[in-house]
PDB file of C-alpha atoms in Angstrom:
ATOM      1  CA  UNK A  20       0.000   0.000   0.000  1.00  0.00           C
ATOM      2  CA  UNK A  21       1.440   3.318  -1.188  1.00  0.00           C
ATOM      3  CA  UNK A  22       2.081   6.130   1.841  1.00  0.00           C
ATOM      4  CA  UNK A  23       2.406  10.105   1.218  1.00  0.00           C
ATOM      5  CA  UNK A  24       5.925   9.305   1.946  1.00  0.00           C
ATOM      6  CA  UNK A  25       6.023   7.353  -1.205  1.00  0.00           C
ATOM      7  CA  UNK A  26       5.827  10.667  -3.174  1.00  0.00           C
ATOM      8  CA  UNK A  27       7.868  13.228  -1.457  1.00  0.00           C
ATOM      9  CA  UNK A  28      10.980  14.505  -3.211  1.00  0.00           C
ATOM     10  CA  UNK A  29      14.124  12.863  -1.046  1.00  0.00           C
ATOM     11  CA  UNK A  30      16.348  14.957  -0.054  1.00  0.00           C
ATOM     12  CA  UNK A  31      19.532  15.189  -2.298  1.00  0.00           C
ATOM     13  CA  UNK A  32      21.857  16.461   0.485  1.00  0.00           C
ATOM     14  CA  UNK A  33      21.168  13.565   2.968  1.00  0.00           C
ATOM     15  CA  UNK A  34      20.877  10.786  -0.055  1.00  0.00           C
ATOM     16  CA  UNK A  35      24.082  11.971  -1.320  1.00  0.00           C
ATOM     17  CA  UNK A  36      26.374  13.690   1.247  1.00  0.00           C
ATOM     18  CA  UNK A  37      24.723  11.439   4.398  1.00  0.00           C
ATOM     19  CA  UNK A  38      24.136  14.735   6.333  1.00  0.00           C
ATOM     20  CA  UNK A  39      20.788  16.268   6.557  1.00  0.00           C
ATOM     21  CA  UNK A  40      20.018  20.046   4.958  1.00  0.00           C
ATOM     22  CA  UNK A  41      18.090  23.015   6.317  1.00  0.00           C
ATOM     23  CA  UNK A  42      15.294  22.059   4.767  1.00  0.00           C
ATOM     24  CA  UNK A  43      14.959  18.483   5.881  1.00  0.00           C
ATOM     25  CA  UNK A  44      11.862  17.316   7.537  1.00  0.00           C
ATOM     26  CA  UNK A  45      10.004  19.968   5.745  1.00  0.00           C
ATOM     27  CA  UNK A  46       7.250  18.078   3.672  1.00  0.00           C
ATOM     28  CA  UNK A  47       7.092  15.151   6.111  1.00  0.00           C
ATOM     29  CA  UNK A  48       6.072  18.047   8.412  1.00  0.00           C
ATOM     30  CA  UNK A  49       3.316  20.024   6.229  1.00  0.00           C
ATOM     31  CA  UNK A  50       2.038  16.667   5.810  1.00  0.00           C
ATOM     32  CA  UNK A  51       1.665  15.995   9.055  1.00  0.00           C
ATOM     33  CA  UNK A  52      -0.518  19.571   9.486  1.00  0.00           C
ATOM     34  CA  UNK A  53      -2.658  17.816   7.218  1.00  0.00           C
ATOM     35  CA  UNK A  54      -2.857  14.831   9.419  1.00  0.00           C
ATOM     36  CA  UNK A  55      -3.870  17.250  12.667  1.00  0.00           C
ATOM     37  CA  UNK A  56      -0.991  16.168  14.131  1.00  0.00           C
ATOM     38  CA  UNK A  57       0.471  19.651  15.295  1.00  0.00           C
ATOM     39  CA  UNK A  58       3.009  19.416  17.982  1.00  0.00           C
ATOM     40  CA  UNK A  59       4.590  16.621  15.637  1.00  0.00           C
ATOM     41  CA  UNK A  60       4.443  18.922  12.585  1.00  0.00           C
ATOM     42  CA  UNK A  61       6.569  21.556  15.405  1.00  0.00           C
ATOM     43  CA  UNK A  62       8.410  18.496  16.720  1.00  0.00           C
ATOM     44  CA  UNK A  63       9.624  17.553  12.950  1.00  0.00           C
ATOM     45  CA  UNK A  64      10.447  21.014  11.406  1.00  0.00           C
ATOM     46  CA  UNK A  65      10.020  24.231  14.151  1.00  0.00           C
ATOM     47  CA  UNK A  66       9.645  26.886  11.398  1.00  0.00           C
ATOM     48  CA  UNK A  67       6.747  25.298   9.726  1.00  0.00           C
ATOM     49  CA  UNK A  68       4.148  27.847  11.097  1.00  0.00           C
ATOM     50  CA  UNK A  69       6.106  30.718  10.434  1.00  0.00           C
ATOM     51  CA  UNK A  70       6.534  29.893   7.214  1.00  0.00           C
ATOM     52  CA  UNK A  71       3.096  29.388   6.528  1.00  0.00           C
ATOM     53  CA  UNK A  72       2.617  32.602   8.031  1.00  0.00           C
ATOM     54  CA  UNK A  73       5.162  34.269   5.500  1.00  0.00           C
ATOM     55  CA  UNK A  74       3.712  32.492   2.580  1.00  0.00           C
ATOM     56  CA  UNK A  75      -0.106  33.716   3.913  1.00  0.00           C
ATOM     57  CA  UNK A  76       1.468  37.374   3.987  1.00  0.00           C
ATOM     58  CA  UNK A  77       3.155  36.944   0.352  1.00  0.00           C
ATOM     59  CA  UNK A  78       0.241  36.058  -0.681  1.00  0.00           C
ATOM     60  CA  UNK A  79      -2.013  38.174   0.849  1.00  0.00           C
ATOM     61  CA  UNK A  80       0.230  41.143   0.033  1.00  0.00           C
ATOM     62  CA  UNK A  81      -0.254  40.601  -3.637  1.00  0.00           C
ATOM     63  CA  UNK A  82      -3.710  41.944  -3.103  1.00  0.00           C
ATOM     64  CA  UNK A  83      -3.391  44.340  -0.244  1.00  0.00           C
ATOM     65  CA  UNK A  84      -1.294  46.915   0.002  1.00  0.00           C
ATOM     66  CA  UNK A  85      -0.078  46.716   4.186  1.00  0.00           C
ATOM     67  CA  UNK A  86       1.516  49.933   4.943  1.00  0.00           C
ATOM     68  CA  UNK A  87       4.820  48.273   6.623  1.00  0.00           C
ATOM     69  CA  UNK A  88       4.435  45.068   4.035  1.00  0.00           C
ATOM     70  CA  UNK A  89       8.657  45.843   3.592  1.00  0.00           C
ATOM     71  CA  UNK A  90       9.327  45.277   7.088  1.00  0.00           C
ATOM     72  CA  UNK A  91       6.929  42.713   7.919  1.00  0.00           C
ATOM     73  CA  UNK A  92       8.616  40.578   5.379  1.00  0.00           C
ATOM     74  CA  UNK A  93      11.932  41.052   6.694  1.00  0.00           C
ATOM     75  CA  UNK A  94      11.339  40.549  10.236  1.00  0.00           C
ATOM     76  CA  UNK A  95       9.577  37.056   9.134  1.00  0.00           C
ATOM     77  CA  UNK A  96      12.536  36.418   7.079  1.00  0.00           C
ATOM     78  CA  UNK A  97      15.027  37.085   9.769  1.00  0.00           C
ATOM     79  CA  UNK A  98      12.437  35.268  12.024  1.00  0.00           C
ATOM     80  CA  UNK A  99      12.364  31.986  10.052  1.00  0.00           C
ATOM     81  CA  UNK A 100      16.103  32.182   9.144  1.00  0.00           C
ATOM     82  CA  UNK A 101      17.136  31.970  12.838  1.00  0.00           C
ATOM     83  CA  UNK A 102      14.467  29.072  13.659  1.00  0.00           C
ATOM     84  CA  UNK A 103      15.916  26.873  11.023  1.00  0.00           C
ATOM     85  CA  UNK A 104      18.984  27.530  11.598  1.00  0.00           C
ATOM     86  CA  UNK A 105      18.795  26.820  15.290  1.00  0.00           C
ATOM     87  CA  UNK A 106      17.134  24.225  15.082  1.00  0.00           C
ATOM     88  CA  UNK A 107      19.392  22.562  12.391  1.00  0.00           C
ATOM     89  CA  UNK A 108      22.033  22.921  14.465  1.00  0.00           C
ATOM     90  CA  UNK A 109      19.942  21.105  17.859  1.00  0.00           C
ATOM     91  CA  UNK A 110      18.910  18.193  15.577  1.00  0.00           C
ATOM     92  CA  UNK A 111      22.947  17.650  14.272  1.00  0.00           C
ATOM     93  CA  UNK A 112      23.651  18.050  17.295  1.00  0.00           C
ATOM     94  CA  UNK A 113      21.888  15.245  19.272  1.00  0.00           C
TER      95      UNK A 113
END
């Protein structure tokens, strides 16, 4: 019987290099939002909500006009950047 797993893209990093990228854990986690399962969506990738709350901005933005839309989407860059980078470096790390 075929799983979602069956169809997500592996990652190239980990399949090639044996070390896992920043990105890793990713799909298995929006596909666990889709399961309910919300603390282990958090528990498998920690920037997952804010980067579904950047991407709801982005795309909200395209139709709005927000009158700090510029800094908003800097501070949620800088935001996500520093959650998946931290917590790349807790999962190598244990």
């Amino acid at each position: 019987m075929l799983s979602p797993e069956d169809f997500m893209l592996p990652c190239l990093t980990k399949k090639f290099l044996g070390i896992e990228c920043f990105g890793c854990g990713f799909q298995r986690s929006f596909f666990l939002i889709f399961q309910g399962e919300f603390v282990a969506a958090f528990k498998m990738y920690p920037a997952i909500y804010t980067l579904m709350l950047f991407a709801g901005f982005l795309i909200l933005n395209l139709f709005y006009n927000f009158k700090y839309a510029d800094r908003i989407k800097l501070i949620l860059v800088v935001l996500n950047v520093v959650i998946i980078i931290t917590s790349y470096f807790i999962k190598i790390n244990h």
